[in-house]
Amino acid sequence: MAGALGNCASQGGQKDRWTIVLPISPAARAGRGAAEGPTADEDGPNPLERLIQIVRSNDYLLDELGRLRDRLACARAYLTQPGCNLVLGRANLDWLRAKRAGLLAQLRANRLEACQLLNLPDQALPGPGRSDRYA
């Protein structure tokens, strides 16, 4: 069974699988604790600073998607093995798919926020299915 799963068992150096990526609160973006809240003389972070935060967030989310792709492949490979625990394997696969959907939703939210910061319609930025390089 180990040969068919390849490098699936050797992924121990990764982040804890229960790590959850939460959105950044406006107070945290401004460098304050959530208890302090925004002040009257401050509108929030500079739009350029926020764009940098979005780019960094996207880099992290895309890295997570890459690791998740490998874990999904391992889960699918496990389910093809004779004598595997189908209930456990399918539950793991469902959990990984839900996590992938959450990461994609965060990437979409970042895209919409970037469009708002740049005062562009959503269709102005190239993305999946919107790129002109294959036309």
C-alpha positions in Angstrom: 0.0 0.0 0.0 2.8 2.4 0.7 4.1 2.1 -2.9 0.8 3.1 -4.4 0.4 6.1 -2.2 3.8 7.4 -3.1 4.9 10.4 -1.0 1.5 10.8 0.7 2.9 9.6 4.1 5.9 11.8 3.9 4.1 15.1 4.4 4.7 15.4 8.1 6.5 18.8 7.8 3.4 20.7 6.8 1.3 23.0 8.9 -1.2 21.5 11.3 -4.2 20.4 9.3 -6.6 22.0 11.6 -5.2 25.5 11.0 -8.0 27.9 9.9 -7.4 31.0 8.0 -9.6 33.8 9.3 -10.2 37.2 7.7 -8.3 40.1 9.0 -10.5 42.4 11.1 -10.4 46.2 10.3 -8.9 46.8 13.7 -6.1 44.3 13.1 -5.4 45.8 9.7 -4.7 49.1 11.4 -2.3 47.4 13.8 -4.5 47.6 16.9 -6.2 44.9 19.0 -9.8 44.1 18.3 -10.8 45.6 21.7 -9.5 49.0 20.8 -11.5 49.4 17.6 -11.1 52.2 15.0 -10.6 55.8 16.0 -12.5 58.7 14.7 -9.5 60.3 12.9 -8.5 57.2 11.1 -10.2 55.7 8.0 -8.2 52.5 8.0 -5.1 51.3 6.1 -3.8 53.1 3.1 -5.2 51.5 -0.1 -1.7 50.6 -1.3 -0.9 48.9 2.0 -4.2 47.0 1.8 -3.4 45.8 -1.7 0.0 44.6 -0.4 -1.8 42.7 2.3 -4.2 41.2 -0.3 -1.2 40.1 -2.5 0.5 38.4 0.5 -2.8 36.8 1.5 -3.2 35.5 -2.0 0.3 34.1 -2.0 -0.4 32.2 1.2 -3.8 31.0 -0.1 -2.3 29.8 -3.4 0.4 27.9 -1.5 -2.3 26.3 0.7 -4.2 25.3 -2.4 -1.1 23.6 -3.8 -0.6 21.6 -0.6 -4.3 20.8 -0.5 -4.1 19.5 -4.1 -1.4 17.0 -3.0 -3.5 15.9 0.0 -6.6 15.5 -2.2 -4.5 13.2 -4.5 -3.4 11.2 -1.5 -7.0 10.8 -0.3 -8.1 9.7 -3.7 -5.2 7.2 -3.9 -6.1 5.8 -0.5 -9.7 5.2 -1.6 -8.4 3.1 -4.6 -6.6 0.7 -2.3 -8.3 -2.6 -1.6 -9.3 -2.9 2.1 -9.3 0.8 2.7 -11.8 2.3 5.2 -14.3 3.8 2.8 -16.2 5.8 5.4 -13.0 7.4 6.8 -11.5 8.0 3.3 -14.7 9.7 2.0 -15.0 11.8 5.1 -11.4 13.0 4.7 -12.1 13.7 1.0 -15.2 15.7 1.9 -13.3 17.7 4.5 -10.5 18.5 2.1 -13.0 19.6 -0.6 -14.8 21.8 1.9 -11.4 23.4 2.9 -10.6 23.9 -0.8 -13.9 25.6 -1.3 -13.2 27.9 1.6 -9.8 28.9 0.3 -11.3 29.6 -3.2 -14.0 31.8 -1.5 -11.3 33.8 0.3 -9.4 34.3 -3.0 -12.6 35.5 -4.6 -13.2 37.9 -1.7 -9.7 39.2 -2.0 -10.2 39.7 -5.8 -13.4 41.7 -5.2 -11.8 43.8 -2.5 -8.8 44.6 -4.8 -11.2 45.6 -7.5 -13.0 48.0 -5.1 -9.6 49.5 -4.0 -8.6 50.1 -7.6 -12.1 51.3 -8.6 -12.4 48.7 -11.3 -15.2 46.4 -12.2 -14.6 42.8 -11.4 -14.2 41.9 -15.1 -11.3 44.2 -15.5 -8.8 41.9 -13.7 -7.8 38.7 -15.4 -8.7 35.6 -13.6 -9.9 32.0 -14.2 -11.9 31.9 -17.4 -11.2 35.6 -18.1 -7.7 35.5 -19.4 -7.0 36.7 -23.0 -3.8 34.7 -23.4 -5.7 31.7 -24.7 -8.0 33.6 -27.0 
